[in-house]
């Protein structure tokens, strides 16, 4: 059975303006292939500039890729001239900042009811009922539907955004860092809400984020991106516990911890990483080499191919034998 969302060899380039000579185009996403099944969550994780949001924008057809395909339920999204109404109904989105993504002059009823008005022929009475049900579904009081976004907290505003996304009963919601602007306790309640909604409705999520620890709690599978390329992909628990790519390790190290031994381990890894970065100033080979504490000479000249690994894939010359500690840094290998 085919997946609900199939992304194949996606490549997105941005042309840059130049006064005298035009600089070469910037490759934001390069050769990315992903699958998302019905009722599942695929987490796409990476730092700013990794290309994860560009993937989301390609799925929403907010941009046209250079090559590759994005297929939703068998339809090639990249071939749409104008995005058809059925696609807008079946694929919805939730954005990072609920403050800017909600019209401040509209009431909650206007905001949540608008997609229903656009896609269905319903009377005022039914619209009010539907909006009330949606607000209840996301844990808001239906009696607040005549208030405006400014009357709500950040977490409540994100709930309004979720209610709006659910209004058309979509099969896929693209969640672009939906909890990044919220405080930690509000993040977990919104994540729990999204998980509950998925159990109740069977909706799929393409979940974009930078916090691998959080992504583990929402995702069935996780794809790790670095500078436009997929570096590791697999079942969420495997990526969290048994990852093979040094960048995945680095993302996990970025998550806060109160364990002093773990803090010391991370300090040592960071120090090794700085040493490697100084020694590997090169644009050839693996794009992660300048930051990689495990880099060897080969990494400077040869781009690692993606290879299968335990239900997923990884793009690293040292995988799957990569040690969890940094015993094979460039510093030591170049002297061996
Ligand atoms: Fe590090 Fe080399 Fe693996 Fe790239 S290929 S992640 S530089 S060890």
Tab-separated table of C-alpha atoms and ligand atoms in Angstrom:
chain	number	residue	atom	x	y	z
A	1	UNK	CA	0.000	0.000	0.000
A	2	UNK	CA	1.409	3.422	-0.938
A	3	UNK	CA	1.981	6.155	1.649
A	4	UNK	CA	-0.319	9.168	2.012
A	5	UNK	CA	2.587	11.522	1.330
A	6	UNK	CA	5.521	10.531	-0.890
A	7	UNK	CA	8.418	12.922	-1.412
A	8	UNK	CA	10.978	11.740	-3.963
A	9	UNK	CA	14.395	13.269	-4.742
A	10	UNK	CA	13.139	16.744	-3.847
A	11	UNK	CA	15.448	19.585	-4.831
A	12	UNK	CA	14.617	23.236	-4.125
A	13	UNK	CA	16.839	26.103	-5.254
A	14	UNK	CA	16.590	29.827	-4.555
A	15	UNK	CA	17.985	32.270	-7.110
A	16	UNK	CA	19.909	35.148	-5.586
A	17	UNK	CA	19.893	38.648	-7.057
A	18	UNK	CA	23.204	40.271	-7.985
A	19	UNK	CA	24.019	43.762	-9.268
A	20	UNK	CA	26.991	42.915	-11.505
A	21	UNK	CA	27.225	39.149	-11.599
A	22	UNK	CA	24.459	36.908	-10.332
A	23	UNK	CA	25.701	34.527	-7.584
A	24	UNK	CA	24.999	30.813	-8.085
A	25	UNK	CA	21.595	29.635	-6.856
A	26	UNK	CA	21.333	28.495	-3.261
A	27	UNK	CA	20.366	24.831	-2.913
A	28	UNK	CA	17.956	24.807	0.042
A	29	UNK	CA	16.879	21.150	-0.275
A	30	UNK	CA	18.853	18.481	-2.113
A	31	UNK	CA	17.723	14.960	-3.032
A	32	UNK	CA	15.305	14.466	-0.130
A	33	UNK	CA	13.099	11.347	-0.166
A	34	UNK	CA	10.515	10.789	2.582
A	35	UNK	CA	7.360	8.766	3.258
A	36	UNK	CA	4.416	9.465	5.573
A	37	UNK	CA	1.668	6.895	6.143
A	38	UNK	CA	-2.002	7.620	6.936
A	39	UNK	CA	-2.532	8.310	10.636
A	40	UNK	CA	1.217	8.650	11.281
A	41	UNK	CA	3.549	11.482	12.222
A	42	UNK	CA	6.801	12.150	10.425
A	43	UNK	CA	9.053	14.524	12.353
A	44	UNK	CA	11.539	16.523	10.290
A	45	UNK	CA	14.228	17.950	12.540
A	46	UNK	CA	17.241	20.201	12.042
A	47	UNK	CA	18.711	23.575	12.866
A	48	UNK	CA	17.807	26.835	11.195
A	49	UNK	CA	18.915	26.592	7.548
A	50	UNK	CA	18.626	22.788	7.397
A	51	UNK	CA	15.858	22.969	4.787
A	52	UNK	CA	13.118	21.453	6.952
A	53	UNK	CA	10.714	24.393	6.550
A	54	UNK	CA	11.421	24.450	2.802
A	55	UNK	CA	10.256	20.814	2.634
A	56	UNK	CA	7.057	21.844	4.456
A	57	UNK	CA	6.521	24.747	2.049
A	58	UNK	CA	6.982	22.422	-0.927
A	59	UNK	CA	4.313	20.082	0.481
A	60	UNK	CA	1.934	23.027	0.930
A	61	UNK	CA	2.828	24.094	-2.639
A	62	UNK	CA	3.942	27.519	-1.429
A	63	UNK	CA	6.969	27.073	-3.705
A	64	UNK	CA	7.816	25.090	-6.819
A	65	UNK	CA	10.772	22.704	-6.552
A	66	UNK	CA	13.575	22.535	-9.089
A	67	UNK	CA	13.102	18.781	-9.476
A	68	UNK	CA	11.685	15.749	-7.731
A	69	UNK	CA	8.092	15.099	-6.769
A	70	UNK	CA	5.679	15.510	-3.855
A	71	UNK	CA	2.749	13.103	-4.132
A	72	UNK	CA	-0.305	13.332	-1.873
A	73	UNK	CA	-2.699	10.385	-2.128
A	74	UNK	CA	-1.231	9.668	-5.558
A	75	UNK	CA	-1.519	13.256	-6.899
A	76	UNK	CA	1.707	15.033	-7.869
A	77	UNK	CA	1.517	18.348	-6.013
A	78	UNK	CA	4.415	19.799	-8.015
A	79	UNK	CA	2.336	19.611	-11.200
A	80	UNK	CA	-0.486	21.786	-9.866
A	81	UNK	CA	-0.865	25.044	-11.774
A	82	UNK	CA	-3.116	26.651	-9.187
A	83	UNK	CA	-3.510	24.683	-5.983
A	84	UNK	CA	-6.937	23.006	-6.232
A	85	UNK	CA	-9.548	23.662	-3.583
A	86	UNK	CA	-9.709	19.958	-2.631
A	87	UNK	CA	-6.003	20.064	-1.734
A	88	UNK	CA	-6.482	23.072	0.550
A	89	UNK	CA	-9.315	21.186	2.247
A	90	UNK	CA	-7.440	17.906	2.690
A	91	UNK	CA	-4.046	19.406	3.628
A	92	UNK	CA	-3.993	22.061	6.332
A	93	UNK	CA	-1.231	23.784	8.305
A	94	UNK	CA	-0.360	25.085	11.762
A	95	UNK	CA	2.360	27.712	12.088
A	96	UNK	CA	4.937	28.580	14.701
A	97	UNK	CA	3.628	31.919	15.892
A	98	UNK	CA	-0.096	31.925	16.669
A	99	UNK	CA	0.084	35.693	17.277
A	100	UNK	CA	0.906	36.481	13.654
A	101	UNK	CA	-0.994	33.623	12.019
A	102	UNK	CA	-4.392	34.675	13.444
A	103	UNK	CA	-6.141	37.810	12.181
A	104	UNK	CA	-6.243	40.045	15.292
A	105	UNK	CA	-9.410	41.877	14.236
A	106	UNK	CA	-11.445	38.709	13.701
A	107	UNK	CA	-13.384	36.867	16.399
A	108	UNK	CA	-12.531	33.248	17.145
A	109	UNK	CA	-15.780	32.267	15.425
A	110	UNK	CA	-14.667	34.090	12.250
A	111	UNK	CA	-11.198	32.510	12.356
A	112	UNK	CA	-12.245	28.915	13.003
A	113	UNK	CA	-15.399	29.190	10.861
A	114	UNK	CA	-13.704	30.641	7.781
A	115	UNK	CA	-12.386	27.337	6.313
A	116	UNK	CA	-15.864	25.819	6.805
A	117	UNK	CA	-17.456	28.761	4.946
A	118	UNK	CA	-14.931	28.424	2.107
A	119	UNK	CA	-15.227	24.669	1.634
A	120	UNK	CA	-18.808	23.844	2.641
A	121	UNK	CA	-22.264	25.259	2.113
A	122	UNK	CA	-23.464	25.611	5.706
A	123	UNK	CA	-25.956	27.987	7.350
A	124	UNK	CA	-25.091	30.305	10.231
A	125	UNK	CA	-26.628	28.049	12.868
A	126	UNK	CA	-24.638	24.984	11.799
A	127	UNK	CA	-21.482	27.077	11.494
A	128	UNK	CA	-21.797	28.247	15.113
A	129	UNK	CA	-22.363	24.660	16.250
A	130	UNK	CA	-19.362	23.358	14.276
A	131	UNK	CA	-17.089	26.098	15.645
A	132	UNK	CA	-18.258	25.259	19.180
A	133	UNK	CA	-17.445	21.563	18.641
A	134	UNK	CA	-13.999	22.407	17.291
A	135	UNK	CA	-13.245	24.676	20.248
A	136	UNK	CA	-14.300	21.901	22.631
A	137	UNK	CA	-12.099	19.441	20.722
A	138	UNK	CA	-9.038	21.610	21.400
A	139	UNK	CA	-9.966	22.280	25.036
A	140	UNK	CA	-11.383	25.806	24.688
A	141	UNK	CA	-14.727	27.050	26.001
A	142	UNK	CA	-17.195	27.420	23.073
A	143	UNK	CA	-18.647	30.453	24.875
A	144	UNK	CA	-15.432	32.348	24.067
A	145	UNK	CA	-16.085	32.286	20.310
A	146	UNK	CA	-16.871	36.006	20.140
A	147	UNK	CA	-13.527	37.003	21.657
A	148	UNK	CA	-10.472	38.013	19.666
A	149	UNK	CA	-6.953	36.478	19.674
A	150	UNK	CA	-5.563	39.189	21.986
A	151	UNK	CA	-7.893	37.949	24.760
A	152	UNK	CA	-6.068	34.576	24.861
A	153	UNK	CA	-2.689	33.307	26.079
A	154	UNK	CA	-0.052	32.005	23.617
A	155	UNK	CA	-1.029	28.379	24.249
A	156	UNK	CA	-4.725	29.162	23.818
A	157	UNK	CA	-3.992	30.990	20.566
A	158	UNK	CA	-2.190	27.934	19.271
A	159	UNK	CA	-5.285	25.890	20.193
A	160	UNK	CA	-7.349	28.300	18.082
A	161	UNK	CA	-4.900	27.698	15.208
A	162	UNK	CA	-5.301	23.936	15.657
A	163	UNK	CA	-9.114	24.256	15.687
A	164	UNK	CA	-8.916	26.242	12.444
A	165	UNK	CA	-6.699	23.560	10.864
A	166	UNK	CA	-9.155	20.832	11.924
A	167	UNK	CA	-12.193	22.687	10.551
A	168	UNK	CA	-12.032	21.027	7.105
A	169	UNK	CA	-11.425	17.548	8.576
A	170	UNK	CA	-8.031	17.288	6.842
A	171	UNK	CA	-6.093	14.074	6.267
A	172	UNK	CA	-2.716	15.794	6.624
A	173	UNK	CA	-1.653	18.755	8.767
A	174	UNK	CA	1.742	20.352	8.173
A	175	UNK	CA	2.867	21.550	11.622
A	176	UNK	CA	5.687	24.073	11.172
A	177	UNK	CA	7.346	24.382	14.610
A	178	UNK	CA	3.910	24.671	16.272
A	179	UNK	CA	5.231	24.717	19.851
A	180	UNK	CA	8.559	26.552	19.439
A	181	UNK	CA	7.107	29.909	20.517
A	182	UNK	CA	5.483	28.436	23.664
A	183	UNK	CA	6.904	27.911	27.160
A	184	UNK	CA	7.935	24.374	28.101
A	185	UNK	CA	4.825	23.431	30.126
A	186	UNK	CA	2.504	24.766	27.419
A	187	UNK	CA	4.530	22.857	24.811
A	188	UNK	CA	3.720	19.523	26.446
A	189	UNK	CA	-0.019	20.259	26.717
A	190	UNK	CA	-0.176	21.235	23.025
A	191	UNK	CA	1.838	18.119	22.052
A	192	UNK	CA	-0.528	15.939	24.118
A	193	UNK	CA	-3.475	17.646	22.427
A	194	UNK	CA	-2.068	16.943	18.953
A	195	UNK	CA	-1.445	13.297	19.896
A	196	UNK	CA	-5.018	12.922	21.212
A	197	UNK	CA	-6.502	14.511	18.086
A	198	UNK	CA	-4.515	12.084	15.947
A	199	UNK	CA	-5.849	9.105	17.895
A	200	UNK	CA	-9.411	10.417	17.555
A	201	UNK	CA	-9.355	11.484	13.895
A	202	UNK	CA	-6.576	9.467	12.236
A	203	UNK	CA	-5.019	12.643	10.798
A	204	UNK	CA	-1.362	12.525	9.672
A	205	UNK	CA	1.180	15.130	10.749
A	206	UNK	CA	4.278	16.360	8.977
A	207	UNK	CA	5.879	17.862	12.063
A	208	UNK	CA	8.745	20.332	11.626
A	209	UNK	CA	10.946	21.134	14.624
A	210	UNK	CA	14.447	21.550	16.003
A	211	UNK	CA	14.110	19.824	19.397
A	212	UNK	CA	14.808	16.116	18.895
A	213	UNK	CA	13.711	15.223	22.422
A	214	UNK	CA	10.311	16.776	21.844
A	215	UNK	CA	10.022	15.269	18.366
A	216	UNK	CA	10.434	11.829	19.866
A	217	UNK	CA	7.136	12.311	21.743
A	218	UNK	CA	5.108	13.202	18.642
A	219	UNK	CA	6.711	11.230	15.828
A	220	UNK	CA	6.441	7.680	14.526
A	221	UNK	CA	9.476	8.320	12.322
A	222	UNK	CA	12.074	11.075	12.405
A	223	UNK	CA	14.064	12.535	9.519
A	224	UNK	CA	17.170	14.554	10.437
A	225	UNK	CA	18.232	17.254	7.971
A	226	UNK	CA	21.490	19.171	7.727
A	227	UNK	CA	22.175	21.912	5.170
A	228	UNK	CA	19.437	20.771	2.824
A	229	UNK	CA	20.186	17.040	2.909
A	230	UNK	CA	18.707	14.140	4.805
A	231	UNK	CA	21.453	12.738	7.054
A	232	UNK	CA	19.497	10.163	9.052
A	233	UNK	CA	15.956	8.755	9.015
A	234	UNK	CA	14.187	5.993	10.897
A	235	UNK	CA	11.696	4.990	13.606
A	236	UNK	CA	11.581	7.706	16.285
A	237	UNK	CA	12.817	5.493	19.143
A	238	UNK	CA	15.758	4.210	17.041
A	239	UNK	CA	16.785	7.734	16.096
A	240	UNK	CA	16.631	8.779	19.750
A	241	UNK	CA	18.372	5.753	21.298
A	242	UNK	CA	20.475	4.190	18.550
A	243	UNK	CA	21.335	6.955	16.080
A	244	UNK	CA	24.407	6.629	13.895
A	245	UNK	CA	24.998	10.166	12.623
A	246	UNK	CA	27.158	12.618	14.621
A	247	UNK	CA	24.780	15.469	13.768
A	248	UNK	CA	21.863	13.576	15.349
A	249	UNK	CA	24.034	13.225	18.449
A	250	UNK	CA	24.739	16.957	18.360
A	251	UNK	CA	21.030	17.770	18.205
A	252	UNK	CA	20.409	15.558	21.235
A	253	UNK	CA	23.255	17.288	23.063
A	254	UNK	CA	21.489	20.603	22.466
A	255	UNK	CA	18.526	19.466	24.576
A	256	UNK	CA	18.687	20.659	28.215
A	257	UNK	CA	19.744	18.128	30.880
A	258	UNK	CA	20.152	18.316	34.669
A	259	UNK	CA	22.462	15.250	34.809
A	260	UNK	CA	26.006	16.535	35.714
A	261	UNK	CA	27.756	13.499	34.134
A	262	UNK	CA	25.865	14.018	30.899
A	263	UNK	CA	26.730	17.743	31.025
A	264	UNK	CA	30.459	16.838	31.376
A	265	UNK	CA	30.238	14.371	28.476
A	266	UNK	CA	28.680	17.072	26.304
A	267	UNK	CA	31.385	19.601	27.238
A	268	UNK	CA	34.076	17.107	26.137
A	269	UNK	CA	32.267	16.439	22.862
A	270	UNK	CA	31.943	20.185	22.179
A	271	UNK	CA	35.688	20.686	22.752
A	272	UNK	CA	36.510	17.871	20.314
A	273	UNK	CA	34.110	19.362	17.825
A	274	UNK	CA	35.859	22.757	17.895
A	275	UNK	CA	39.241	21.056	17.234
A	276	UNK	CA	37.813	19.195	14.263
A	277	UNK	CA	36.186	22.356	12.887
A	278	UNK	CA	39.525	24.184	12.759
A	279	UNK	CA	41.154	21.316	10.865
A	280	UNK	CA	38.476	20.715	8.278
A	281	UNK	CA	37.866	24.061	6.553
A	282	UNK	CA	36.848	22.586	3.228
A	283	UNK	CA	33.826	22.815	0.959
A	284	UNK	CA	34.404	19.298	-0.443
A	285	UNK	CA	33.080	16.037	0.955
A	286	UNK	CA	30.575	15.718	3.779
A	287	UNK	CA	28.885	19.056	4.522
A	288	UNK	CA	28.981	18.270	8.237
A	289	UNK	CA	32.757	17.681	8.273
A	290	UNK	CA	33.689	21.179	9.560
A	291	UNK	CA	31.669	20.517	12.705
A	292	UNK	CA	32.041	16.772	13.022
A	293	UNK	CA	34.083	15.422	15.953
A	294	UNK	CA	34.327	12.010	14.232
A	295	UNK	CA	35.556	13.238	10.817
A	296	UNK	CA	38.290	11.263	9.033
A	297	UNK	CA	40.312	12.201	5.930
A	298	UNK	CA	37.811	10.557	3.591
A	299	UNK	CA	35.050	12.872	4.881
A	300	UNK	CA	36.859	15.868	3.344
A	301	UNK	CA	36.780	14.553	-0.221
A	302	UNK	CA	33.815	12.212	-0.545
A	303	UNK	CA	30.120	12.941	0.014
A	304	UNK	CA	28.688	10.051	2.086
A	305	UNK	CA	25.965	8.061	0.322
A	306	UNK	CA	22.739	7.291	2.147
A	307	UNK	CA	22.621	3.626	3.154
A	308	UNK	CA	19.989	1.469	4.839
A	309	UNK	CA	20.200	1.010	8.550
A	310	UNK	CA	17.819	-0.689	11.048
A	311	UNK	CA	14.503	0.324	9.503
A	312	UNK	CA	15.832	3.631	8.211
A	313	UNK	CA	18.845	5.186	6.521
A	314	UNK	CA	21.966	7.158	7.379
A	315	UNK	CA	24.479	9.189	5.366
A	316	UNK	CA	27.831	8.883	7.131
A	317	UNK	CA	31.059	7.104	6.126
A	318	UNK	CA	31.458	5.698	9.627
A	319	UNK	CA	27.917	4.376	10.123
A	320	UNK	CA	26.862	1.880	11.377
A	321	UNK	CA	30.122	1.310	13.227
A	322	UNK	CA	30.307	4.896	14.434
A	323	UNK	CA	31.289	4.933	18.117
A	324	UNK	CA	29.062	6.802	20.564
A	325	UNK	CA	32.133	8.559	21.962
A	326	UNK	CA	34.638	10.580	19.925
A	327	UNK	CA	37.483	8.105	19.811
A	328	UNK	CA	38.068	8.592	16.068
A	329	UNK	CA	38.319	12.323	15.703
A	330	UNK	CA	40.184	13.785	12.732
A	331	UNK	CA	42.911	14.858	15.100
A	332	UNK	CA	43.711	11.304	16.166
A	333	UNK	CA	43.114	9.595	12.802
A	334	UNK	CA	45.390	11.988	10.944
A	335	UNK	CA	48.230	10.997	13.260
A	336	UNK	CA	47.618	7.280	13.254
B	1	LIG	FE1	31.267	13.094	10.266
B	1	LIG	FE2	32.500	11.951	8.206
B	1	LIG	FE3	30.190	10.984	9.035
B	1	LIG	FE4	30.303	13.369	7.760
B	1	LIG	S1	30.802	11.340	6.904
B	1	LIG	S2	29.132	12.882	9.599
B	1	LIG	S3	32.233	14.171	8.574
B	1	LIG	S4	32.106	11.006	10.172
